[in-house]
PDB file of C-alpha atoms in Angstrom:
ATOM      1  CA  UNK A  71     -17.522  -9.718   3.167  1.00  0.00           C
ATOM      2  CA  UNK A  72     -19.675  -6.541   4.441  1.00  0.00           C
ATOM      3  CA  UNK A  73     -20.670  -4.640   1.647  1.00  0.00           C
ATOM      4  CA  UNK A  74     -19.810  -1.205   0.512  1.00  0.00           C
ATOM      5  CA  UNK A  75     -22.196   1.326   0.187  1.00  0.00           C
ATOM      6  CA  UNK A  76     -21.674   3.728  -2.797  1.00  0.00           C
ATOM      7  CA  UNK A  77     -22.148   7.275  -3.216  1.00  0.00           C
ATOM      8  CA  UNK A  78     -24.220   8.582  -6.269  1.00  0.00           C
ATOM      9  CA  UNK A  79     -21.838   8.398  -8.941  1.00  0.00           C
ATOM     10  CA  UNK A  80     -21.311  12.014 -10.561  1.00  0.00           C
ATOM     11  CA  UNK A  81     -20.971  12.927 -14.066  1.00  0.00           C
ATOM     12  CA  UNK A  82     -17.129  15.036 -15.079  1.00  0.00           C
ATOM     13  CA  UNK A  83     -19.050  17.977 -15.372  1.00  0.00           C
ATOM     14  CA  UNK A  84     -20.864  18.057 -11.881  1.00  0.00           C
ATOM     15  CA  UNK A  85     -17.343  16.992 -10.691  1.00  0.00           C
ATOM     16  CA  UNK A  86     -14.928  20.068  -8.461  1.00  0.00           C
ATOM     17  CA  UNK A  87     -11.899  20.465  -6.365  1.00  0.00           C
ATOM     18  CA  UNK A  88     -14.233  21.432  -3.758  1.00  0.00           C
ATOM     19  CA  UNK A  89     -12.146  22.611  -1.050  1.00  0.00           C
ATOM     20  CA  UNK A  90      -9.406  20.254  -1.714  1.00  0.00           C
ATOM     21  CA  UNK A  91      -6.032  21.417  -2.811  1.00  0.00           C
ATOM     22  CA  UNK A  92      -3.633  18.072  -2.427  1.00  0.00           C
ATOM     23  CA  UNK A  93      -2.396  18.414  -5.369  1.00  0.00           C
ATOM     24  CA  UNK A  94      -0.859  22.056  -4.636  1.00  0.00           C
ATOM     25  CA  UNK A  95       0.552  20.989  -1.344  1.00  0.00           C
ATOM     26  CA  UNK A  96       1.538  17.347  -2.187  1.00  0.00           C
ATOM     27  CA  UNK A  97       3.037  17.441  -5.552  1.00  0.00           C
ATOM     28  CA  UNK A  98       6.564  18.736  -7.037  1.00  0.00           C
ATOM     29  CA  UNK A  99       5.634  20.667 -10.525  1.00  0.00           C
ATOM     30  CA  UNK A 100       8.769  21.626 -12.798  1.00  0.00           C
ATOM     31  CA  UNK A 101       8.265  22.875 -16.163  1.00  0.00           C
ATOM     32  CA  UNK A 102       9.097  21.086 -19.152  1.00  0.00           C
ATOM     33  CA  UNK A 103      12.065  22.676 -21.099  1.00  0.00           C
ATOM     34  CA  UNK A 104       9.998  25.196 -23.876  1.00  0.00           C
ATOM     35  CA  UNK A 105       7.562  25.990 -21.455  1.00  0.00           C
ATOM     36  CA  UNK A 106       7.500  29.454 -18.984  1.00  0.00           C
ATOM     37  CA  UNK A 107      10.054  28.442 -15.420  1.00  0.00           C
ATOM     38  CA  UNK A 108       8.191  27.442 -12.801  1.00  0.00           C
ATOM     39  CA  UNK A 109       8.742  24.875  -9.789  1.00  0.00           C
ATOM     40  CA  UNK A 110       7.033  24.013  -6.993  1.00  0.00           C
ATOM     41  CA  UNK A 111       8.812  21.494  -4.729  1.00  0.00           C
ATOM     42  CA  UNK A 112       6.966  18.621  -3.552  1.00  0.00           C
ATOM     43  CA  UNK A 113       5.539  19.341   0.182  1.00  0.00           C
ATOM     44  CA  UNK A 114       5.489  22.687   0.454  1.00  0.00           C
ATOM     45  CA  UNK A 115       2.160  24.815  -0.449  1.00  0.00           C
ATOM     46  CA  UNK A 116       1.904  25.979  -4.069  1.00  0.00           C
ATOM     47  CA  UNK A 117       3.000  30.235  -4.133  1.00  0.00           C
ATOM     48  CA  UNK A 118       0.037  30.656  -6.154  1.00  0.00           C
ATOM     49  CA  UNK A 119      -2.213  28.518  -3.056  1.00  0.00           C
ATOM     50  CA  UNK A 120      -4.940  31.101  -1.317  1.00  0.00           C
ATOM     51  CA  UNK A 121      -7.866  30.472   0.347  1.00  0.00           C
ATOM     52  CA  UNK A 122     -10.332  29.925  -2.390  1.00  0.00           C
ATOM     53  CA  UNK A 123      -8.064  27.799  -4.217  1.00  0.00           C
ATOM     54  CA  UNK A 124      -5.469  28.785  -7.212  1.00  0.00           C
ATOM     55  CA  UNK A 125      -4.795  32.928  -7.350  1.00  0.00           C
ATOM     56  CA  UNK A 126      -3.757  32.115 -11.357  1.00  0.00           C
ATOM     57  CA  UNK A 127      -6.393  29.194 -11.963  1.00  0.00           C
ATOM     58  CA  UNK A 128      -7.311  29.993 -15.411  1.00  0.00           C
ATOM     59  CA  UNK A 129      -3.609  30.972 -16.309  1.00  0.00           C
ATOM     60  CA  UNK A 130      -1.837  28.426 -14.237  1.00  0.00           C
ATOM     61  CA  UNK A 131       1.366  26.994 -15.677  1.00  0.00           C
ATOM     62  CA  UNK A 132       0.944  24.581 -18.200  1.00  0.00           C
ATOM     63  CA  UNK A 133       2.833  21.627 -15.804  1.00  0.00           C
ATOM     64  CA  UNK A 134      -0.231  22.322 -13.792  1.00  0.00           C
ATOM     65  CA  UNK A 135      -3.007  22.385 -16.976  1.00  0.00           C
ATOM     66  CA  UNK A 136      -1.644  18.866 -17.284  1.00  0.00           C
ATOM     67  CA  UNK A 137      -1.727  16.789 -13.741  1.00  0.00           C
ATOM     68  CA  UNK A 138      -5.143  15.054 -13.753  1.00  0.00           C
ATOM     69  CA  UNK A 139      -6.136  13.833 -10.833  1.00  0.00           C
ATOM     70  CA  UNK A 140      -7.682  10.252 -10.373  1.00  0.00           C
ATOM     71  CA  UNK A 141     -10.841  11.422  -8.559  1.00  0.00           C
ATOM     72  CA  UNK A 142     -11.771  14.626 -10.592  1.00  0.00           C
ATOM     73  CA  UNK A 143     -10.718  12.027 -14.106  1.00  0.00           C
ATOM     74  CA  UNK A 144     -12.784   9.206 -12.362  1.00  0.00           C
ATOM     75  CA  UNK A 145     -16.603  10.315 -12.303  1.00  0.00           C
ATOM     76  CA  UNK A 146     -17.413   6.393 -11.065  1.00  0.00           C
ATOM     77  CA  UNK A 147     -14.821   6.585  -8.263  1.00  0.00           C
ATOM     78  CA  UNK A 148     -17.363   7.225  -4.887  1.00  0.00           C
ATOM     79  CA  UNK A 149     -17.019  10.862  -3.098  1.00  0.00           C
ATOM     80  CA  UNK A 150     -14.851   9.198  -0.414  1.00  0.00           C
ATOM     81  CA  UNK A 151     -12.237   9.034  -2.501  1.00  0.00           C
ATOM     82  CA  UNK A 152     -11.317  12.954  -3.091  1.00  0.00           C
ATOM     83  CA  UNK A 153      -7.866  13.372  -1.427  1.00  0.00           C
ATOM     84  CA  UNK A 154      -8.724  15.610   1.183  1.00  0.00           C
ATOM     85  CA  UNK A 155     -11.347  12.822   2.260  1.00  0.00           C
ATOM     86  CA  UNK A 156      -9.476  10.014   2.229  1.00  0.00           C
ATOM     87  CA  UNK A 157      -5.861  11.415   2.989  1.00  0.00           C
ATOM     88  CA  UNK A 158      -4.770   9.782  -0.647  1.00  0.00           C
ATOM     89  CA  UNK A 159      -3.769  11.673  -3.825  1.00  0.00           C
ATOM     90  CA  UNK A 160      -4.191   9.297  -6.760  1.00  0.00           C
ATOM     91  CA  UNK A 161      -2.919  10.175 -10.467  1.00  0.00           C
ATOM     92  CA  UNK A 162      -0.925   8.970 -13.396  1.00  0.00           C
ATOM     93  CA  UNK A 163       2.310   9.968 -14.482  1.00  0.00           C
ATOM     94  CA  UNK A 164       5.551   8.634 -16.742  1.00  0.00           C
ATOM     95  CA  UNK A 165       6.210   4.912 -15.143  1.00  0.00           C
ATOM     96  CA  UNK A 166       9.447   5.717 -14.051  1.00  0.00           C
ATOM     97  CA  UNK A 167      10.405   1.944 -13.768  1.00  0.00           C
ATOM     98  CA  UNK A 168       9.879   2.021 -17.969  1.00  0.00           C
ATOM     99  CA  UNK A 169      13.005   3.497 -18.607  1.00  0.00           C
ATOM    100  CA  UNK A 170      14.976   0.348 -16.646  1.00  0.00           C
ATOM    101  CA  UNK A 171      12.934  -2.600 -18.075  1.00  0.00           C
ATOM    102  CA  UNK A 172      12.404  -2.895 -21.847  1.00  0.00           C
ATOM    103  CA  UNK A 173       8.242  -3.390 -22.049  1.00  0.00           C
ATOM    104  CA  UNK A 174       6.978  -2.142 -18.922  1.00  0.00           C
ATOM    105  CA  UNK A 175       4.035   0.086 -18.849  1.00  0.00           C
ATOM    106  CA  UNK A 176       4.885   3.600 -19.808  1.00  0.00           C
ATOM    107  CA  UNK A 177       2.484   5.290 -17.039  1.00  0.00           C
ATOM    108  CA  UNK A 178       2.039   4.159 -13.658  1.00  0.00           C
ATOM    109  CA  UNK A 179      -0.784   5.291 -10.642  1.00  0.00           C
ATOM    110  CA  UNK A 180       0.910   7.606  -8.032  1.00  0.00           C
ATOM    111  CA  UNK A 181      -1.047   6.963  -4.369  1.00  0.00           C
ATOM    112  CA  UNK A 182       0.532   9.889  -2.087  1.00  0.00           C
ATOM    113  CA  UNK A 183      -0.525   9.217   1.148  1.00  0.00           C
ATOM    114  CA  UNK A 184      -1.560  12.929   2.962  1.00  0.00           C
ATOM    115  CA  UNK A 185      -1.597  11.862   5.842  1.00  0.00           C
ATOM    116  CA  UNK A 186       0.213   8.389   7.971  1.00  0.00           C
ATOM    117  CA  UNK A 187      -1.696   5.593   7.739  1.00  0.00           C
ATOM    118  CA  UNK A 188      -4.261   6.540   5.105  1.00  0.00           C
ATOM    119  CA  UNK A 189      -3.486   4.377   2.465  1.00  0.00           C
ATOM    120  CA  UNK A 190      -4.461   1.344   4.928  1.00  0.00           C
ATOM    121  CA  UNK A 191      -8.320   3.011   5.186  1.00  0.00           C
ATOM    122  CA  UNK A 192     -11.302   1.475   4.143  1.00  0.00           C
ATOM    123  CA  UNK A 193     -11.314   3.096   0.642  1.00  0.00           C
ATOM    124  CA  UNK A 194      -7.911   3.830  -0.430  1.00  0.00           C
ATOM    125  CA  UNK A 195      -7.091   0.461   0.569  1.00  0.00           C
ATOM    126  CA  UNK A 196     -10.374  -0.571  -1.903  1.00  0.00           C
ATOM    127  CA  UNK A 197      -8.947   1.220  -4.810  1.00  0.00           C
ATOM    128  CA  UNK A 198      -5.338   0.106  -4.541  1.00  0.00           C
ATOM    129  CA  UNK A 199      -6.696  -3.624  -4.963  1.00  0.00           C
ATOM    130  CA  UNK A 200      -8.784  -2.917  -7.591  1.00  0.00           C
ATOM    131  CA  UNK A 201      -5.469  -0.711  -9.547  1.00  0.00           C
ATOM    132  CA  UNK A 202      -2.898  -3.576  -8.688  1.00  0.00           C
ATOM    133  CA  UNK A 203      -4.670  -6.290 -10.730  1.00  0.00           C
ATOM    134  CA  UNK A 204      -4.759  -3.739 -13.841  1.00  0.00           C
ATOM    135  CA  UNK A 205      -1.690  -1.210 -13.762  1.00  0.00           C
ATOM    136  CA  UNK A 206       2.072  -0.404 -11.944  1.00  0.00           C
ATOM    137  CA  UNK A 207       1.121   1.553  -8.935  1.00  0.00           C
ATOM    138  CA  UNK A 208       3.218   3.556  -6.280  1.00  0.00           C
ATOM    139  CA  UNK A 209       2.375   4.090  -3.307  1.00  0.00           C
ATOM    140  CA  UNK A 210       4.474   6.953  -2.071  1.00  0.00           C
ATOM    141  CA  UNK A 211       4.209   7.225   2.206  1.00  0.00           C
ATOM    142  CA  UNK A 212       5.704  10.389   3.329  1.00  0.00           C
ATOM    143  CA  UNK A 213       9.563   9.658   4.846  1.00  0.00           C
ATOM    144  CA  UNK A 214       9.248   6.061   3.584  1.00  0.00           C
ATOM    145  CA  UNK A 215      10.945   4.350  -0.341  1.00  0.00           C
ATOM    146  CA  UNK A 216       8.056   3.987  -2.550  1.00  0.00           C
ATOM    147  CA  UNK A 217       6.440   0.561  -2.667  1.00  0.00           C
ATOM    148  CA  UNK A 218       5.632  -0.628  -6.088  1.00  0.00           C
ATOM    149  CA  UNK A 219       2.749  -2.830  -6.536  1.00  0.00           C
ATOM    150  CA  UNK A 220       2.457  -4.326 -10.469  1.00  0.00           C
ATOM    151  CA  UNK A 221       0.465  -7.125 -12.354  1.00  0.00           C
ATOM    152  CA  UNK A 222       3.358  -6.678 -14.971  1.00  0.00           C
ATOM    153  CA  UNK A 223       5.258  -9.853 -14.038  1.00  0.00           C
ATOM    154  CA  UNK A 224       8.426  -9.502 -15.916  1.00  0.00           C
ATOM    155  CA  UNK A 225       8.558  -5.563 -14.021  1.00  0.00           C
ATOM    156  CA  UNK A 226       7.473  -7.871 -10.779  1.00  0.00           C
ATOM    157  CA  UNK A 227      10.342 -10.268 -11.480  1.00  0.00           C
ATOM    158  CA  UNK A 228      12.960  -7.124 -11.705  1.00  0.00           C
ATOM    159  CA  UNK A 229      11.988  -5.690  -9.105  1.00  0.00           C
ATOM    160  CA  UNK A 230      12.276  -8.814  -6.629  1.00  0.00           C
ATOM    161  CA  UNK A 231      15.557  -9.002  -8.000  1.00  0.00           C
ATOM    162  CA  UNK A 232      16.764  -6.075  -7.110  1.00  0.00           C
ATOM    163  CA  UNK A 233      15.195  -6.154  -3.783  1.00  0.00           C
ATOM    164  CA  UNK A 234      17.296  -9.178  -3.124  1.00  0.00           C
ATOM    165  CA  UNK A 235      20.650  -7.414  -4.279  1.00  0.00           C
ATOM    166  CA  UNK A 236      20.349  -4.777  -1.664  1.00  0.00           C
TER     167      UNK A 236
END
């Protein structure tokens, strides 16, 4: 196995956006029901999206105070791994298997692939190994159903089921 080399791992506070803005293209925002309206469908480039970054960064919506993305929350993860790098968003969010299967995780790992083919690269494909052992993740290729990978097996066991129904 050829080994890896790793970038100098940064601290959270040394840690930017930098030029990327995935999440403001890639994501659907909606806010939650006693919060100020605003949507922002999945795909299309964030209203508030210039140049420099966010026009209303320090008083963005709150649905937008709350994504975290996996890179900017992961100081150890390696600089090839921002999204605009590596054509892969990765984040948490609400598991929505949970709701189906009494006892599955409550949050899963969302890997939106940016561009086709990128969650197959070198280190996307590194950090979807290492999640899969540990948490539900969904990998979500544009056009394509969402492929679940878990180390849950009774949400494993479900979800082979239902595979097999359809």
């Amino acid at each position: 196995m050829r080994r890896r080399s790793r970038s100098a791992r940064p601290t959270l506070a040394e840690r930017d956006c930098g030029d990327c803005r995935a999440c403001c293209v890639t994501l659907g925002f909606e806010a939650g029901p006693d919060e100020s309206a605003f949507t922002k469908v999945a795909g299309e480039p964030c209203r508030h999206l210039v140049q420099i970054g966010c026009a209303v960064y320090d008083d963005r919506p709150p649905v937008c105070r709350r994504f975290e993305c996996g890179w900017l929350g992961a100081p150890n993860l390696p600089d090839e791994l921002r999204p605009d790098r590596c054509g892969v968003l990765f984040c948490t969010n609400d598991n929505p298997l949970a709701a189906d299967l009494p006892g599955a995780e409550a949050y899963a790992v969302f890997a939106y692939e940016l561009r086709p083919g990128a969650l197959d690269e070198e280190w996307p494909q590194w950090l979807v190994e290492q999640l899969a052992g540990e948490i539900t993740l969904i990998l979500v290729r544009p056009g394509e159903a969402p492929e679940v990978l878990t180390a849950d097996s009774a949400l494993q066991a479900h979800l082979e089921a239902d595979s097999r129904q359809q």
